[in-house]
Coordinates of C-alpha atoms and ligand atoms in Angstrom, one line a residue:
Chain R
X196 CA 0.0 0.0 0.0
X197 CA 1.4 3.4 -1.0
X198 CA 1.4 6.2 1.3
X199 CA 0.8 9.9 0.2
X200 CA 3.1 12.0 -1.5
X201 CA 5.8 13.6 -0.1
X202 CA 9.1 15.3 -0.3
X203 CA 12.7 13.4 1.2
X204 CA 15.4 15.3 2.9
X205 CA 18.0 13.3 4.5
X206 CA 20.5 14.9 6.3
X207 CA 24.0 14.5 8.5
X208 CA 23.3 16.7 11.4
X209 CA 21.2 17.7 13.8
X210 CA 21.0 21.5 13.5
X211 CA 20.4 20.4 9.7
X212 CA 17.1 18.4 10.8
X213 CA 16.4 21.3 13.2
X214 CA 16.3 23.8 10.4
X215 CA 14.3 21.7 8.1
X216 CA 11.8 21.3 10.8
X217 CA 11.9 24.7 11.4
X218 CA 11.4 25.9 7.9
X219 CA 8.5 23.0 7.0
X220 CA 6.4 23.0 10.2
X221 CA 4.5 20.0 8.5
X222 CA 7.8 18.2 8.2
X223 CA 8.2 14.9 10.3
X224 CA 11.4 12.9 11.4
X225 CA 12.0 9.6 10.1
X226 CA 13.8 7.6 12.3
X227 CA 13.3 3.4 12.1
X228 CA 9.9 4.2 10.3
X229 CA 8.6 1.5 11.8
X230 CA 5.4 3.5 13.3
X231 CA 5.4 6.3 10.8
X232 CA 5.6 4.2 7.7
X233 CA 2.3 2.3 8.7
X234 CA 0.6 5.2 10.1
X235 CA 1.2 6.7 6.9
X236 CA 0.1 3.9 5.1
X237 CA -3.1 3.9 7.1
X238 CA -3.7 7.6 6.6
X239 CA -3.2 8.0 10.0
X240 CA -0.7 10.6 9.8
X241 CA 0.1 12.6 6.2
X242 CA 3.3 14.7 6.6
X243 CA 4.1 16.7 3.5
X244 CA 8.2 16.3 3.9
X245 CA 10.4 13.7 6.0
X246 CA 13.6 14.1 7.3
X247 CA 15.7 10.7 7.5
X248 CA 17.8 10.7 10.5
X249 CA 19.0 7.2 10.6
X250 CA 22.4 8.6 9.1
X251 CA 23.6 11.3 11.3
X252 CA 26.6 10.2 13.3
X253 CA 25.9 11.9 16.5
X254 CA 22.6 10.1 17.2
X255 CA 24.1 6.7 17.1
X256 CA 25.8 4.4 20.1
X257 CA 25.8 3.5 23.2
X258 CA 28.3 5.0 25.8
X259 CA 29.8 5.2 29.5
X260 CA 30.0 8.8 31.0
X261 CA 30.6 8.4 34.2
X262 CA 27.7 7.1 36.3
X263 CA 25.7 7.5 33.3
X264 CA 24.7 5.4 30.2
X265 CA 24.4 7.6 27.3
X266 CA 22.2 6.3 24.3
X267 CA 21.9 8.0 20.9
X268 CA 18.3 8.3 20.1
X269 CA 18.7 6.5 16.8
X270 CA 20.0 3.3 18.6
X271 CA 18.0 0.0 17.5
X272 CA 16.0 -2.1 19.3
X273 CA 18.6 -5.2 17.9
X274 CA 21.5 -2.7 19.4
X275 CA 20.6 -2.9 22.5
X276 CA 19.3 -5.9 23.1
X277 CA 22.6 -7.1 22.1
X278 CA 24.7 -4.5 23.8
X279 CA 27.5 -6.0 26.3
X280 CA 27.6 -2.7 27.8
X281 CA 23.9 -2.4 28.8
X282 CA 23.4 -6.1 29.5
X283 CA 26.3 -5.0 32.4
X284 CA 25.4 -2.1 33.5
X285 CA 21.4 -1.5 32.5
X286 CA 20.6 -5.4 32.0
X287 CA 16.6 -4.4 32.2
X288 CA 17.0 -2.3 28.2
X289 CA 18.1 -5.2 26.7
X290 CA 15.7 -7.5 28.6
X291 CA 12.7 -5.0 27.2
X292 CA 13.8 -4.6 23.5
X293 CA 14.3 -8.8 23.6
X294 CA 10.3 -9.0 23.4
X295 CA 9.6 -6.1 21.5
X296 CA 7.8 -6.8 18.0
X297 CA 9.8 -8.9 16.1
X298 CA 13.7 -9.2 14.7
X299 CA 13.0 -7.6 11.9
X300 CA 11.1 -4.4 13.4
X301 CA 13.9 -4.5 16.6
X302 CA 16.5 -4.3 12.9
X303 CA 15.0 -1.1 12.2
X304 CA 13.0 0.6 15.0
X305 CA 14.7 2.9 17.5
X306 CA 14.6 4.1 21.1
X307 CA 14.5 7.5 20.1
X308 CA 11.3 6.8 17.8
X309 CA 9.7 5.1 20.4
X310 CA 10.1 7.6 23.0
X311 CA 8.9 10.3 20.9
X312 CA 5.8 8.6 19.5
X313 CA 4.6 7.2 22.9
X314 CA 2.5 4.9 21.9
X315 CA 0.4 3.8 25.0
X316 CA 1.3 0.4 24.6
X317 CA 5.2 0.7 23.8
X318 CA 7.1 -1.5 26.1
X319 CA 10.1 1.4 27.1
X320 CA 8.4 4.3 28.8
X321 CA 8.0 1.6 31.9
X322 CA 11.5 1.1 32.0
X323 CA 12.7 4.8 31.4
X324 CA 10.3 5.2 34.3
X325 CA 11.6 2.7 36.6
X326 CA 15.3 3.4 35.5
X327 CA 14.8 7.4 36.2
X328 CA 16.2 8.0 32.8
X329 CA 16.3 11.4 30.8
X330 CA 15.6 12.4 27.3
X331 CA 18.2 15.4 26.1
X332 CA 15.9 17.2 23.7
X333 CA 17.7 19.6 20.9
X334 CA 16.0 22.6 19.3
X335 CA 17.0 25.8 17.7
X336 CA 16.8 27.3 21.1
X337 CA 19.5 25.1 22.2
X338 CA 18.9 22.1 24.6
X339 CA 17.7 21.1 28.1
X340 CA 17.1 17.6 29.4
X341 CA 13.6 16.3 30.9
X342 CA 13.4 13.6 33.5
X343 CA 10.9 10.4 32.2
X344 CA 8.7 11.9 35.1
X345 CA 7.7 14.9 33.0
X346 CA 8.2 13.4 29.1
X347 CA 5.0 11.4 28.7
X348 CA 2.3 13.8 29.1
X349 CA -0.8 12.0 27.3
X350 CA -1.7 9.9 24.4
X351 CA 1.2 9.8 21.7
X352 CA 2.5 13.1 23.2
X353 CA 5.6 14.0 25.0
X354 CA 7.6 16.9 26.6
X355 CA 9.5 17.1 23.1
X356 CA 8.5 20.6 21.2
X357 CA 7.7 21.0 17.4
X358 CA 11.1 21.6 15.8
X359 CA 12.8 19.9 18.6
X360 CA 14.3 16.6 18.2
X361 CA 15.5 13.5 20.7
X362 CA 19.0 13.2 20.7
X363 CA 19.8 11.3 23.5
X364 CA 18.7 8.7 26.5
X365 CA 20.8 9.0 29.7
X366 CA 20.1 6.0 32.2
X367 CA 22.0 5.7 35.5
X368 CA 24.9 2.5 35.8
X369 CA 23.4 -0.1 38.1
X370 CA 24.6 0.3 41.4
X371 CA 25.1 -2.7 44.1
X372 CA 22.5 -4.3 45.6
X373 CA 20.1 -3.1 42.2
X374 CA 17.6 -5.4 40.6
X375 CA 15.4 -5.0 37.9
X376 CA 13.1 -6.7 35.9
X377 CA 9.9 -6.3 33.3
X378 CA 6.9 -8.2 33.4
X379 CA 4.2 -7.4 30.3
X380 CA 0.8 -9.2 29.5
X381 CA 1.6 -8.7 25.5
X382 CA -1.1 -8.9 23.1
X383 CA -0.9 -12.2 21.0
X384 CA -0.7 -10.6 17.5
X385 CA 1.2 -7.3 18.1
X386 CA 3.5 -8.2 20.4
X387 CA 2.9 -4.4 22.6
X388 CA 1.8 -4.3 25.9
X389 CA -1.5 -4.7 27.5
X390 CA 0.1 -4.5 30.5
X391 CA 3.7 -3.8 31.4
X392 CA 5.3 -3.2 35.0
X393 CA 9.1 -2.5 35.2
X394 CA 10.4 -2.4 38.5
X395 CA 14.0 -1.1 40.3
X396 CA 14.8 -2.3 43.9
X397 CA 17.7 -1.1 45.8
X398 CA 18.1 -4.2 48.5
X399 CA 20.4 -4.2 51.8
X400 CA 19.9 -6.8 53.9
X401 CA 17.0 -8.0 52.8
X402 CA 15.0 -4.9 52.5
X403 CA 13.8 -2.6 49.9
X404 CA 15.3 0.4 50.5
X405 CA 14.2 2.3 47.2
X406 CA 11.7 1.3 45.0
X407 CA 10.6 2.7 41.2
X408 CA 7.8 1.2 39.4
X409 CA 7.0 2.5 36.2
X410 CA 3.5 1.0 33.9
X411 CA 2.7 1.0 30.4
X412 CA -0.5 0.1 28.2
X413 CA -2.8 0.3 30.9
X414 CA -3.4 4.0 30.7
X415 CA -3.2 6.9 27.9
X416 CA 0.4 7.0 29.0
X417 CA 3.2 5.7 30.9
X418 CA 3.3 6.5 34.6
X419 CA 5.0 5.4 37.7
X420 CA 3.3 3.6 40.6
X421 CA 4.1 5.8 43.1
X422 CA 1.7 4.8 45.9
X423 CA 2.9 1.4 45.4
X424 CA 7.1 2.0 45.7
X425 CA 6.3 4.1 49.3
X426 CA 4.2 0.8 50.5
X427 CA 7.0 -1.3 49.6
X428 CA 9.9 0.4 50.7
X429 CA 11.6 0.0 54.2
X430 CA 9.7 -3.6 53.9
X431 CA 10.9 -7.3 52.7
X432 CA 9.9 -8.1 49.4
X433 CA 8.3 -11.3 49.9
X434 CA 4.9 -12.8 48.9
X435 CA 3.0 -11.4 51.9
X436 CA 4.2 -7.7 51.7
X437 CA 3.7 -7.9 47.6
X438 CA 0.6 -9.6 47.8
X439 CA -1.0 -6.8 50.2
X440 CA 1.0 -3.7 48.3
X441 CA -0.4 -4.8 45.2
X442 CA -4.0 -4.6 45.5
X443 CA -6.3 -2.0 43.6
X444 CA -2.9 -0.2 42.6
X445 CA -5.0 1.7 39.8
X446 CA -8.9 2.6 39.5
X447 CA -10.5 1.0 36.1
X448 CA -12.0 4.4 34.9
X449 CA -8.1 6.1 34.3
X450 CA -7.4 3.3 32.5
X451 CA -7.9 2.7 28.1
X452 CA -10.1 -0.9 27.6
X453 CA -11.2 -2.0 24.4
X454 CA -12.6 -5.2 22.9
X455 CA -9.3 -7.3 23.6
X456 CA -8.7 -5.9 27.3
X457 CA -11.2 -4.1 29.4
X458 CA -10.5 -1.0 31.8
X459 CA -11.2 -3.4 34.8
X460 CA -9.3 -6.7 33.1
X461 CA -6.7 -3.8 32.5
X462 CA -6.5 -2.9 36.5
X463 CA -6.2 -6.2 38.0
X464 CA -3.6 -7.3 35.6
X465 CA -1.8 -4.2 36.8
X466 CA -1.9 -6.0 40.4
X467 CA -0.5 -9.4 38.8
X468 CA 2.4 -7.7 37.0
X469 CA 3.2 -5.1 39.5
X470 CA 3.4 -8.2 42.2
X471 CA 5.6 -10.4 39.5
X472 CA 8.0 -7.1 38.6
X473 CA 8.6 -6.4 41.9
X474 CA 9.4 -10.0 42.9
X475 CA 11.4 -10.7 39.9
X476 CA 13.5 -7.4 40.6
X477 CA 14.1 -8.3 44.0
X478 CA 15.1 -11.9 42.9
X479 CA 17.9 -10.1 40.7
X480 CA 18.3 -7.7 43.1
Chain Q
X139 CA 4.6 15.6 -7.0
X140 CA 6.8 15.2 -4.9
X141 CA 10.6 14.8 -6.9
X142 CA 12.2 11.5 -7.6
X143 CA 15.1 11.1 -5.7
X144 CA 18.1 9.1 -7.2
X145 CA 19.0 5.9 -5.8
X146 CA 21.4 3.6 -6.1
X147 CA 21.8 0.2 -4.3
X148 CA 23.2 -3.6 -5.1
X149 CA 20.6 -6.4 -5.2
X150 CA 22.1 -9.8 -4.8
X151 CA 25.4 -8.9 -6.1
X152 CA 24.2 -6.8 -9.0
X153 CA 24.3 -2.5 -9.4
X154 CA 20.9 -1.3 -9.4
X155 CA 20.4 2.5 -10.5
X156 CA 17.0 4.1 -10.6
X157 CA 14.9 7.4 -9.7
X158 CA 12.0 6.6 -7.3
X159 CA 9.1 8.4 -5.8
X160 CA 10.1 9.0 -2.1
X161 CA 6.9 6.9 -1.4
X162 CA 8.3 4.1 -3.3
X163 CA 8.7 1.0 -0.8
X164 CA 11.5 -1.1 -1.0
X165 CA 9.3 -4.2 -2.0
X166 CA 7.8 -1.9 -5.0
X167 CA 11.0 -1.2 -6.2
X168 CA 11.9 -4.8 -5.5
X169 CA 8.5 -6.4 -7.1
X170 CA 7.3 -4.0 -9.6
X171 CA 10.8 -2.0 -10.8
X172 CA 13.5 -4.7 -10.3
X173 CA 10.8 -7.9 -11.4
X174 CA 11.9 -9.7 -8.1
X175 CA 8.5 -11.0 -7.5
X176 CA 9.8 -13.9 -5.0
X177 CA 9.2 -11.2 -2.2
X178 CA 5.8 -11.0 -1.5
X179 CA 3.3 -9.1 0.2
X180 CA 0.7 -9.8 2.9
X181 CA -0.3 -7.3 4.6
X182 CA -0.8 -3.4 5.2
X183 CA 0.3 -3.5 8.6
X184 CA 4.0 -4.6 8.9
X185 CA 2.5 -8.0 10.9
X186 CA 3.0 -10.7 8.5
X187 CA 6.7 -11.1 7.6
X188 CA 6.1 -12.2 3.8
X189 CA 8.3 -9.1 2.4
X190 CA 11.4 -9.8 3.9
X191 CA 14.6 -9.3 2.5
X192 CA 18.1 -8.7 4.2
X193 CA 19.6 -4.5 3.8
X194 CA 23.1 -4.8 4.7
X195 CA 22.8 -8.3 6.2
X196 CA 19.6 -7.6 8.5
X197 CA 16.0 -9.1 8.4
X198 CA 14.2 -5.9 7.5
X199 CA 10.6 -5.8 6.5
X200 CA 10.5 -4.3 3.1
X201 CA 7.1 -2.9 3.5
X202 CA 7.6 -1.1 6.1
X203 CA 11.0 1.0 4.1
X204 CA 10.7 3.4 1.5
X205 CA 13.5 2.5 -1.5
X206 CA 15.0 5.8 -0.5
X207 CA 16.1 4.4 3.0
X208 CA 17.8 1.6 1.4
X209 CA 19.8 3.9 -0.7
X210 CA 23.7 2.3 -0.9
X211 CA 22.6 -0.6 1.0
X212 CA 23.3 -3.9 0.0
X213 CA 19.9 -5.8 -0.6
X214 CA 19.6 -9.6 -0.2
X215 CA 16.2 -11.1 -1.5
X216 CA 14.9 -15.0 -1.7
X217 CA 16.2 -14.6 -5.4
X218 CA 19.8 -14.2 -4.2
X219 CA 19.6 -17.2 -1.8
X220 CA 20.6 -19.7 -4.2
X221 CA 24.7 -19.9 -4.6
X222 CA 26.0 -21.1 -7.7
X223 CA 22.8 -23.2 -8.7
X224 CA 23.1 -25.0 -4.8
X225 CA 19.9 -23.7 -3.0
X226 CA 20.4 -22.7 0.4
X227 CA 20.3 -24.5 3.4
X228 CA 16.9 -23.1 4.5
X229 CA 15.5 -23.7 1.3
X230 CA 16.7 -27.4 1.3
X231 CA 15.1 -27.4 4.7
X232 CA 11.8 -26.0 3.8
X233 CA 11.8 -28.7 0.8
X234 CA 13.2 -31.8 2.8
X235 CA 10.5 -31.0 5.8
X236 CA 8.0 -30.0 4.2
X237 CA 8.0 -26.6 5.6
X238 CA 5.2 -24.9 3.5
X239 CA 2.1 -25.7 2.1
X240 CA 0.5 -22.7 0.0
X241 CA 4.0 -21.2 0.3
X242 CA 3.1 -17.6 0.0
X243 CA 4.8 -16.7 3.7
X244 CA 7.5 -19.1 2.6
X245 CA 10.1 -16.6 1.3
X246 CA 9.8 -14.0 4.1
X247 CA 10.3 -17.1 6.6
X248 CA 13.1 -18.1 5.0
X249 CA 14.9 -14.9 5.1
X250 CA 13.6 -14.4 8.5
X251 CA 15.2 -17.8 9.4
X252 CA 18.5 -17.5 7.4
X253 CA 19.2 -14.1 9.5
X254 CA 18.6 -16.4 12.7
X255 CA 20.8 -19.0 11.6
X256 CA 23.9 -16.2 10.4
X257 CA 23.5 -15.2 13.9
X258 CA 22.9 -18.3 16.3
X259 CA 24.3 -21.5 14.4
X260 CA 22.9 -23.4 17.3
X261 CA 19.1 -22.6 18.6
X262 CA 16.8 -24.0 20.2
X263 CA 12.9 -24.8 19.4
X264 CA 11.9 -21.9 21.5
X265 CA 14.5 -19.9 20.2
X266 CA 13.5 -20.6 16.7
X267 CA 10.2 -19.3 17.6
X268 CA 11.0 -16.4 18.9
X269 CA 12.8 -15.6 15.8
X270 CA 9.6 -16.1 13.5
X271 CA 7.5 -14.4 15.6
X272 CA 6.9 -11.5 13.2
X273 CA 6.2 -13.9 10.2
X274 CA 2.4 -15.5 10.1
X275 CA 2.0 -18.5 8.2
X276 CA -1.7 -19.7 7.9
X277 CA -1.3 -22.9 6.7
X278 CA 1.3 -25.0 8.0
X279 CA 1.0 -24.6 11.8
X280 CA 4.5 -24.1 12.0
X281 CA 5.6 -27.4 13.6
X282 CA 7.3 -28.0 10.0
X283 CA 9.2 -24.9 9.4
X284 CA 10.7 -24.8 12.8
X285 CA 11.7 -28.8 11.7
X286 CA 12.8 -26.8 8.6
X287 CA 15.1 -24.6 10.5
X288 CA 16.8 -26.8 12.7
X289 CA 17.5 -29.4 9.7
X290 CA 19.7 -25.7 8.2
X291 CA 20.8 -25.1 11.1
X292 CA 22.7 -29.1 11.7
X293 CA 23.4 -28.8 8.1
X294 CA 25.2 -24.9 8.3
X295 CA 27.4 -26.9 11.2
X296 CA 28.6 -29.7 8.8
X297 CA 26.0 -32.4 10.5
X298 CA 24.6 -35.0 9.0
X299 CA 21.0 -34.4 8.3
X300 CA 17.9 -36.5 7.3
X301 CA 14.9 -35.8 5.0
X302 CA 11.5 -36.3 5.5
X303 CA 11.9 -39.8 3.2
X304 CA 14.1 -40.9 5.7
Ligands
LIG39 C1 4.9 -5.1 13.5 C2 5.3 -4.2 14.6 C3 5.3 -4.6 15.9 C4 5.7 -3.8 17.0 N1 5.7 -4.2 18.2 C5 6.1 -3.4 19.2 C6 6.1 -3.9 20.6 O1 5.8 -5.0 20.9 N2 6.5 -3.0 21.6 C7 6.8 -1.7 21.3 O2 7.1 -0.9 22.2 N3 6.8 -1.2 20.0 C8 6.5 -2.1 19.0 N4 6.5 -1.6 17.7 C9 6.9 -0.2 17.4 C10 8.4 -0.1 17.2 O3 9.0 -0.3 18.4 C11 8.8 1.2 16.6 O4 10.1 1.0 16.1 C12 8.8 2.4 17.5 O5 7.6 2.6 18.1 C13 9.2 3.7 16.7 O6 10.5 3.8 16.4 P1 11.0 4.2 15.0 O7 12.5 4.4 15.1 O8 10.6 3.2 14.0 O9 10.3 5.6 14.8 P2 9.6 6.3 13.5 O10 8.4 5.4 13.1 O11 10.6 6.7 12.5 O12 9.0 7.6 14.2 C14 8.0 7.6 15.2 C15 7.6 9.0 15.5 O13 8.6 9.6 16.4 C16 9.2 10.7 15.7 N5 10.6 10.7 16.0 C17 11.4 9.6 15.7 N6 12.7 9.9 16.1 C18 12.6 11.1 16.8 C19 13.6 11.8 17.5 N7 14.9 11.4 17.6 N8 13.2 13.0 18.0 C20 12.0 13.5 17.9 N9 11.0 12.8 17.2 C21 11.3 11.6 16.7 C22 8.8 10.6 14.3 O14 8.7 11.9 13.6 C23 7.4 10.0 14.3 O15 6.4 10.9 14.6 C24 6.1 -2.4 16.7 C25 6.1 -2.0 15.3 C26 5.7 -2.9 14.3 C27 5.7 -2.4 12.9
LIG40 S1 3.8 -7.3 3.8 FE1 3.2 -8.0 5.7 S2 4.9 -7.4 7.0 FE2 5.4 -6.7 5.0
LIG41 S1 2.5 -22.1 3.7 FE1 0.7 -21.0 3.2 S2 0.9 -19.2 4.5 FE2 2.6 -20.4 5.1

């Protein structure tokens, strides 16, 4: 199926996307493609340009800066599943692009393009959650860096501005006595989540001493659990204290439900996976 | 309309030149410009795996690329598979298990499978899965192909393997 017409621009650079953008406010990145391309098949979304940024150099690779893990927005799914780095020091990335779509879309589809398109259902935002992870965000007004906190602000929709683009993903090195883990009901045929819980622990003997708990595809957008990580911490993570925290975590009617999962299917499954994320973090922990 | 933009790309081993409409996909060109027609389609949604081809040695749905993306790659489709008149390993497979039936998914799955196989010589059932997961076949319940796979997979190590006569 053929899309709409429109006009191609690749570029090397970010301040040459950021110009683009700026001059064609109708203009869209192209990362992976890999939810633009059907989109635009569907009609869903018609941009009149693109701007191909899978070939400029500074939005690729993975890196070590100090305490932090620094991850160029055009990173594949493949590259970080694979990444010896991350599976060291971030093990819960690769763990969550491992069961995303398929090897072919994890070939093309990128973190960056993820993060920006915020599909309710995408398996990341949980993690970046859980992890505490920032997005650097580039525009002609220079740059600032948002906390996951205050980057998914509804449906599809994100702290990044029009002419503004992604350019990086900074995640904090695991530190001893850190486990983490991501549990996700996935839908049989698409692979994305109908429910997803990634949790962080911080354990010392025995006891949680920080907790993080981020949720996807339950709601319009990713958010953290936060009345569950203050139940939990100070406490041992075993079956009794998980199986009280995790009890009506979420009320049905803030919740998305459709013919496959409903609101209130969608709420206690938050309960199941919250209770199995938290369990399998501390496990790892 | 929009302009054509000039690519240039090699499919299985030969120089391709061409000017495409930026909404060209990769499986137009491949199908419609290039006559590869062993590439197939089977869907509008980027679910079904039937269009895949390797770019630069990867699994890559080519339904779900414009040609302009794949512009200098280096394309690999089921047509390019077979090496001096020997078919492939995970073509033998398909054929000696009797991994298809209508055989419409059966070029996507192989590509799919031989991308697996260039990157784990050794999986497992499970892992095999895994692998095909984005490519839907609706006739052979899949018990066959993975058979399929894992006879490539013995044969790509230099073991002996056995047909479905034997
Ligand atoms: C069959 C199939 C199955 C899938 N299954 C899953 C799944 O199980 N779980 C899951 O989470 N996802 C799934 N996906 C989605 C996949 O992960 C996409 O790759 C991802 O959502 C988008 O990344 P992309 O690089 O392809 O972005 P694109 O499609 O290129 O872009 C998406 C949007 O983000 C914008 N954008 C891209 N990069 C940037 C940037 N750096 N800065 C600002 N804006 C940017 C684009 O303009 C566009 O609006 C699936 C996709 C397919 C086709
Ligand atoms: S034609 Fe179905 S995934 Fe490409
Ligand atoms: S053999 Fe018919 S779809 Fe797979």
């Amino acid at each position: 199926m053929y899309t709409n017409q429109f006009s191609y621009h690749r570029v090397n650079t970010v301040q040459e996307a950021i110009s683009l953008l700026q001059k064609n406010p109708d203009a869209r990145l192209l990362a992976g493609g890999h939810s633009l391309i059907p989109a635009m098949k569907l009609r869903l979304s018609d941009p009149s340009a693109l701007v191909d940024i899978s070939r400029v150099a500074e939005l690729k690779g993975i890196r070590q800066r100090g305490n932090t893990l620094v991850i160029g927005a055009m990173t594949t799914h493949s590259e970080i599943e694979d990444s010896a780095l991350l599976k060291q020091l971030c093990p819960l990335l690769p763990e969550v692009a491992h069961i995303i779509g398929d090897p072919a879309v994890r070939n093309r589809g990128t973190l960056g393009g993820s993060l920006a398109h915020a599909d309710p259902a995408a398996d990341y935002p949980a993690s970046m959650l859980a992890l505490g992870a920032s997005m650097k965000i580039v525009g002609s007004n220079g740059d600032r860096v948002v906390d996951a906190d205050n980057f998914f602000t509804g449906m599809f929709a994100t702290a990044i501005g029009s002419g503004e683009i992604l350019t990086e993903i900074h995640v904090p090195v695991k530190t001893a006595g850190v486990g983490m883990a991501y549990e996700t009901m996935m839908h049989p045929a698409s692979r994305y989540a109908i429910v997803g819980v990634a949790a962080m622990v911080r354990m010392s003997g025995g006891v949680c001493q920080e907790a993080r708990v981020g949720m996807t595809g339950a709601g319009h957008h990713a958010m953290r659990l936060s009345g569950l990580e203050a139940a939990v911490t100070g406490k041992p993570l075993d079956a009794a204290t998980l199986s009280a925290a995790c009890k009506s975590l979420v009320r049905p009617a803030d919740l998305l439900g459709d013919h496959f999962a409903s609101a209130d299917y969608r709420a206690h499954l938050v309960d199941v996976y919250a209770q199995r994320a938290l369990a399998a973090a501390a496990g790892k922990a | 309309m929009a302009d054509k933009v000039r690519i240039r790309m090699t499919v299985n081993g030969l120089e391709q030149r061409g000017e495409v409409e930026p909404r060209m996909l990769l499986v137009h060109y491949l199908r419609e410009t290039l006559g590869l027609t062993g590439t197939h389609i089977g869907c509008d949604t980027s679910q079904c795996g039937a269009c895949v081809v390797h770019v630069d040695g990867q699994a890559v749905k080519s339904c779900t690329l414009f040609a302009v993306q794949a512009d200098g790659s280096s394309v690999t489709t089921i047509e390019g598979l077979v090496k001096d008149g020997q078919y492939h390993p995970v073509q033998e497979g398909f054929w000696e298990k009797h991994g298809l039936q209508c055989g419409f998914c059966t070029p996507g799955m192989i590509m799919a499978a031989a991308d697996l196989l260039n990157k784990n010589s050794n999986p497992t059932d499970a892992e095999i899965r895994h692998a095909l997961e984005g490519n839907l076949c609706r006739c052979t319940g899949y018990q066959n192909i993975v058979l399929a796979v894992q006879y490539a997979a013995a044969k790509m190590r230099g073991e002996p393997v056995t047909g479905a006569a034997d």
